[in-house]
C-alpha atoms as one frame of an Amber mdcrd trajectory, in Angstrom:
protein
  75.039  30.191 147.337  73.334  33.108 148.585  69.802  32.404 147.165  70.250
  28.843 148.667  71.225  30.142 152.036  68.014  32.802 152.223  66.260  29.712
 151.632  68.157  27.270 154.061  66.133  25.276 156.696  68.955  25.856 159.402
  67.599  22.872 161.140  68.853  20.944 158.764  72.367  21.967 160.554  71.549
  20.921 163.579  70.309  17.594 162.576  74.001  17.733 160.395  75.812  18.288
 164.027  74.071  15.321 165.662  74.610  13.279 163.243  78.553  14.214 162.800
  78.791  13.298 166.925  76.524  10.517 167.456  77.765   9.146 164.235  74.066
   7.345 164.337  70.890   8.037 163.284  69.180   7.203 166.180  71.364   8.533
 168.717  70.997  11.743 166.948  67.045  11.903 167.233  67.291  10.926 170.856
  69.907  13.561 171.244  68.132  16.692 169.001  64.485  14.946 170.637  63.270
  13.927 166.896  62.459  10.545 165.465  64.803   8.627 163.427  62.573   9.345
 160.652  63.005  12.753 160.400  66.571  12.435 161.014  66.957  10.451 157.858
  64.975  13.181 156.077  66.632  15.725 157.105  69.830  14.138 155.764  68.291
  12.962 152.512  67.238  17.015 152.464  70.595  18.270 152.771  72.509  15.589
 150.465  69.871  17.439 147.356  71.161  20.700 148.768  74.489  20.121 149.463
  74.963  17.197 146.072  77.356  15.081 148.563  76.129  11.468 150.549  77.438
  13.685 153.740  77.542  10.218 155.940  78.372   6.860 154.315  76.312   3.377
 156.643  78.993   1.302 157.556  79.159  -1.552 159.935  80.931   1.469 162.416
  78.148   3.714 162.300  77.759   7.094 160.140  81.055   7.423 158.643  81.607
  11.115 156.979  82.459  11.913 153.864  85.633  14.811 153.171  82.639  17.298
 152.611  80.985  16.498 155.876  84.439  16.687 158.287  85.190  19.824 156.451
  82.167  21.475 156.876  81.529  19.891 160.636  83.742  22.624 162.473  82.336
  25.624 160.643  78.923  24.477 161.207  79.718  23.751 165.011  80.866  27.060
 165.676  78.092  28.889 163.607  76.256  26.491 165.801  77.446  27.515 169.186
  77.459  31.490 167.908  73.456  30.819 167.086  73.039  29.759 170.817  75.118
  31.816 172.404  73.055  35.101 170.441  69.786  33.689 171.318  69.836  31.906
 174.901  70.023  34.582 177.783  73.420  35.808 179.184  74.289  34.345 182.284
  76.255  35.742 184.752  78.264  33.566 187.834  78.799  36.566 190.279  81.967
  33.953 191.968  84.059  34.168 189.239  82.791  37.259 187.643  85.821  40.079
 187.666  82.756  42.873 186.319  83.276  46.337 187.215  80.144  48.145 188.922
  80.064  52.354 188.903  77.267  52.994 191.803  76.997  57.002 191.957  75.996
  57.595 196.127  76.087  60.035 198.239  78.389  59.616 201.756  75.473  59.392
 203.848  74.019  56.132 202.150  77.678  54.982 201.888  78.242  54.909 205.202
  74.873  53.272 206.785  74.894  50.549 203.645  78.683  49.959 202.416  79.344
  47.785 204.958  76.619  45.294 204.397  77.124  45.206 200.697  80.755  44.447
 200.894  80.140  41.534 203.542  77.483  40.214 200.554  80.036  40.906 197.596
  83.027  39.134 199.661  81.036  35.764 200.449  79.577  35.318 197.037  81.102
  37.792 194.260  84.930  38.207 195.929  86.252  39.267 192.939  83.987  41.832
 191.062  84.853  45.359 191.713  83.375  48.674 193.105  83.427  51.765 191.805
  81.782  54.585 194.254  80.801  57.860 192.741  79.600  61.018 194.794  75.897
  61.718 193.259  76.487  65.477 194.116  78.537  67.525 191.952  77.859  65.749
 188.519  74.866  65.530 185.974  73.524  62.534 187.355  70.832  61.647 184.799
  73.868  62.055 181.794  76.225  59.565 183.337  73.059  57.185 183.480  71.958
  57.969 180.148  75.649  57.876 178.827  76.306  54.076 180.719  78.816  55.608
 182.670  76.699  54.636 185.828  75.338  51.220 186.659  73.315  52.730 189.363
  72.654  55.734 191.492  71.541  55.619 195.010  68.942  58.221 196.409  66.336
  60.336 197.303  64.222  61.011 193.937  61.142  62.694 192.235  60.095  62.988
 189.073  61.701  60.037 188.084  61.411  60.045 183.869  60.039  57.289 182.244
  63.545  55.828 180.946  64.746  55.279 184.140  63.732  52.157 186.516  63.453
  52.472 190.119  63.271  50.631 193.581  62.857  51.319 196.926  65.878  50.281
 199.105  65.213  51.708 202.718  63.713  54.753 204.447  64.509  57.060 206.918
  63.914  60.095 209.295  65.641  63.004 210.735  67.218  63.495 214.537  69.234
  65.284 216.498  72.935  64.376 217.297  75.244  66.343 220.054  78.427  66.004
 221.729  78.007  63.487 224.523  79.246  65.842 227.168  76.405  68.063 226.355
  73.243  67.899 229.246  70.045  68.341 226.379  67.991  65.210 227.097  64.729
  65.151 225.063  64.758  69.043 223.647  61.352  70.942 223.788  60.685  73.081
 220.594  61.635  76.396 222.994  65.223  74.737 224.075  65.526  73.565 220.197
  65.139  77.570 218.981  68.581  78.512 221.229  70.805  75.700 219.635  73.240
  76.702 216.334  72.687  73.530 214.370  75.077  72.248 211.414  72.999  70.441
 207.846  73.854  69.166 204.960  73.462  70.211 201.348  74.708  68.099 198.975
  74.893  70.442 196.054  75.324  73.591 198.583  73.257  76.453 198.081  72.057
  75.624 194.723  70.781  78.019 192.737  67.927  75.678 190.551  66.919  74.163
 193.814  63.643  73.582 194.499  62.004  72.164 197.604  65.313  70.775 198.547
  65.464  69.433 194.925  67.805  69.269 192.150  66.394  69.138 189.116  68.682
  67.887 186.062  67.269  66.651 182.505  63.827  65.793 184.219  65.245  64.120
 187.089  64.629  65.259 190.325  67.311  64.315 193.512  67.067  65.483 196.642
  69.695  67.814 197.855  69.053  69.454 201.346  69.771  66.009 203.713  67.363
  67.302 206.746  63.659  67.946 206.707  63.579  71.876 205.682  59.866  72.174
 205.704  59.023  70.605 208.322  61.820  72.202 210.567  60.203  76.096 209.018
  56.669  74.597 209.888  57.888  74.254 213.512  58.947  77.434 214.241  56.981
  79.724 211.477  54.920  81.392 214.623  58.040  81.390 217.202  59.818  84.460
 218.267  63.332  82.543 218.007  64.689  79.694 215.325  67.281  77.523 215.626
  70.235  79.022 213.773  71.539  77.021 210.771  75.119  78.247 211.679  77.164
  75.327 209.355  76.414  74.069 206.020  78.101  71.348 204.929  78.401  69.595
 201.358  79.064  65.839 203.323  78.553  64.391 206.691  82.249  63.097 206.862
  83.573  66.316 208.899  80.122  66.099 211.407  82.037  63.893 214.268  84.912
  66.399 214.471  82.695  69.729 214.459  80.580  68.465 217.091  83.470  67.923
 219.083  82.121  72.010 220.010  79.818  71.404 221.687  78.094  74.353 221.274
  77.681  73.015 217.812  74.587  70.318 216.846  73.858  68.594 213.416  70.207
  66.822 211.947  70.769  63.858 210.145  69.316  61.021 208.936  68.441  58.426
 212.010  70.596  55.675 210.289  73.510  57.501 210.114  73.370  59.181 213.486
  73.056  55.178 214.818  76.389  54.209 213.053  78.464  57.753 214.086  76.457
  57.475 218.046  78.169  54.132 217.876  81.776  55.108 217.210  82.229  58.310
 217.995  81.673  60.735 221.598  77.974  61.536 220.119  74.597  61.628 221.710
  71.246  60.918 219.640  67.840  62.818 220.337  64.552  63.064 219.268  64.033
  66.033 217.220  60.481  68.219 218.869  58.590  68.018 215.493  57.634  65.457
 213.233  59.628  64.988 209.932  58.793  62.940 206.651  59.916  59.393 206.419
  62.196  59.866 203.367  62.113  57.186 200.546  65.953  55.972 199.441  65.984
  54.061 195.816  67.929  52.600 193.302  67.629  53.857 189.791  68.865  52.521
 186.206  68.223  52.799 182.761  65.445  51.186 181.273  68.184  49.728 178.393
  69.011  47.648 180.938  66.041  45.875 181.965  67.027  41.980 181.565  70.561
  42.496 181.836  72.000  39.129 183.767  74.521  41.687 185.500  72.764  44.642
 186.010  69.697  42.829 187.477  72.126  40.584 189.477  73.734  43.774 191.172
  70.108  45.558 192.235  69.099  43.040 193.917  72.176  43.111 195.901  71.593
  46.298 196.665  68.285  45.380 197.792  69.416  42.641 199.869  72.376  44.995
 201.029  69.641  46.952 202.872  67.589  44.507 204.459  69.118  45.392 207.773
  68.374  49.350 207.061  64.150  48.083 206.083  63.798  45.843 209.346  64.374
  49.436 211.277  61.383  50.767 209.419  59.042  51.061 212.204  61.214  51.805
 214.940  60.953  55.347 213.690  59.729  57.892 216.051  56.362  59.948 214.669
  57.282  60.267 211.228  55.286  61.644 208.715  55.453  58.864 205.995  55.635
  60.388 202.510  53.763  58.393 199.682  56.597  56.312 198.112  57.217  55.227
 201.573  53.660  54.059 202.277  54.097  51.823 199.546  57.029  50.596 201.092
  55.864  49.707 204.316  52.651  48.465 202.800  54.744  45.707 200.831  56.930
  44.672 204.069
């Protein structure tokens, strides 16, 4: 049976399945799109193969013979595993219960959380977030390894196994305690403040341009414009003093409580804390780069119902973060960002 089967037509089963259903010839080729004429020899085929009549004509129809109705579940569910192997998965996000692991740092948490959760509770209520800190871990492993769906962030040198989209972009300002007078700070006023940043992966000893490099991926680490804020005051007799590093922005509301104390971060964030907390927002007095936030996954799974399913929620996520775009104030926009704005 083994020779005969690496030499078996298999739609010869299929025409078998109609057949066993419609219990008519011609109800089967209008069902499986054939004529009756192949139909019938398709079954005169399989009778040779099989030595059995299969279907007996009666005055009822196609009545089978104890072969064919013990053969006829088998062959269905071979049937339906054929299909289900071959057509693409599909995936109903409203009564999916998947699990997601999305590695993010607090920052991008904060500013697109919100809209992602109104998305998932209107039309995925019951699938399931899992948020990981992108600091602190080897983030290109856990993508490689499949522990990570997605990670959220600044990038460069992306490598070649990894996709990636742009989500949203951003620049740096200034936030203060609201009780402190600064209005719109000239670069001399800027030099005499003690300012608080964030570094994700503190001072990191394999960082590079305010990169982290980890199995040829490339994240950002240092969350404020470092070059641009040393380009600013590299011919000044006084620098602002970076008096607090810090390895989140969760503790920022409380610290500037001092308000001796100030803090750059990224515009949409200092929006959402201005908002809700005693804060004050102000232009910084030199021109940072319009940072490029993306989405990145593992080229394994390109196609994935799922997986593609969940990016572009992300990307839909942060429509409200893109529309800001160009209410930035004289940014520098770095390249991934041109192409950005040049596809809005």
């Amino acid at each position: 049976m083994t020779m005969s089967l690496n030499r078996f037509d298999l739609n010869l089963l299929r025409v078998f399945d109609a057949v066993m259903e419609e219990r008519s010839v011609l109800r089967a080729s209008r069902r499986i799109c054939v004529s009756p004429t192949a139909v019938s020899h398709a079954l005169a085929r399989l009778r040779e193969l099989l030595d059995d009549e299969l279907f007996v004509r009666t005055n009822a129809g196609m009545q089978p013979t104890a072969r064919s109705v013990a053969m006829a579940p088998l062959i269905r569910q071979a049937w339906k595993s054929l299909e289900a192997a071959i057509d693409p998965p599909k995936f109903e996000p409203g009564s999916s219960t998947r699990r997601f692991t999305i590695a993010v740092s607090d920052f991008a948490t904060m500013v697109m959380l919100p809209y992602l959760l109104t998305i998932l509770r209107r039309e995925a209520p019951l699938v399931n977030l899992v948020i990981r800190p992108d600091s602190w871990i080897d983030l290109a492993e856990e993508i490689d390894l499949g522990q990570i769906d997605a990670a959220i962030g600044t990038f460069s040198d992306v490598p070649a196994r990894f996709g990636s989209s742009s989500l949203f972009a951003y620049d740096d300002v200034l936030i203060t305690s609201s009780s402190r007078e600064l209005g719109k700070p000239s670069l001399e006023a800027f030099s005499a403040l003690s300012i608080a940043v964030v570094l994700l992966n503190g001072e990191h000893e394999g960082a590079v341009d305010g990169y982290v490099s980890e199995r040829g991926l490339a994240r950002r680490s240092e969350m404020f414009d470092r070059a641009a804020f040393e380009r600013a005051f590299s011919g000044a007799k006084r620098s602002p003093r970076i008096a607090v590093s810090l390895p989140h922005f969760l503790a920022l509301p409380s610290l500037l409580e001092d308000a001796d104390l100030t803090a750059i971060v990224p515009r949409p964030l200092a929006k959402l804390l201005v908002g809700r907390h005693p804060l004050s927002m102000h232009e910084l007095p030199y021109k940072t780069t319009l940072e490029d936030v993306s989405v990145l996954w593992h080229e394994r799974n390109e196609g994935d119902a799922p997986q593609e399913w969940l990016r572009a929620t992300l990307s839909r996520a942060t429509e409200p973060l893109r529309a800001r775009l160009f209410e930035f104030a004289r940014p520098i926009l770095s390249p991934s960002v041109q192409r950005l704005a040049a596809e809005a």
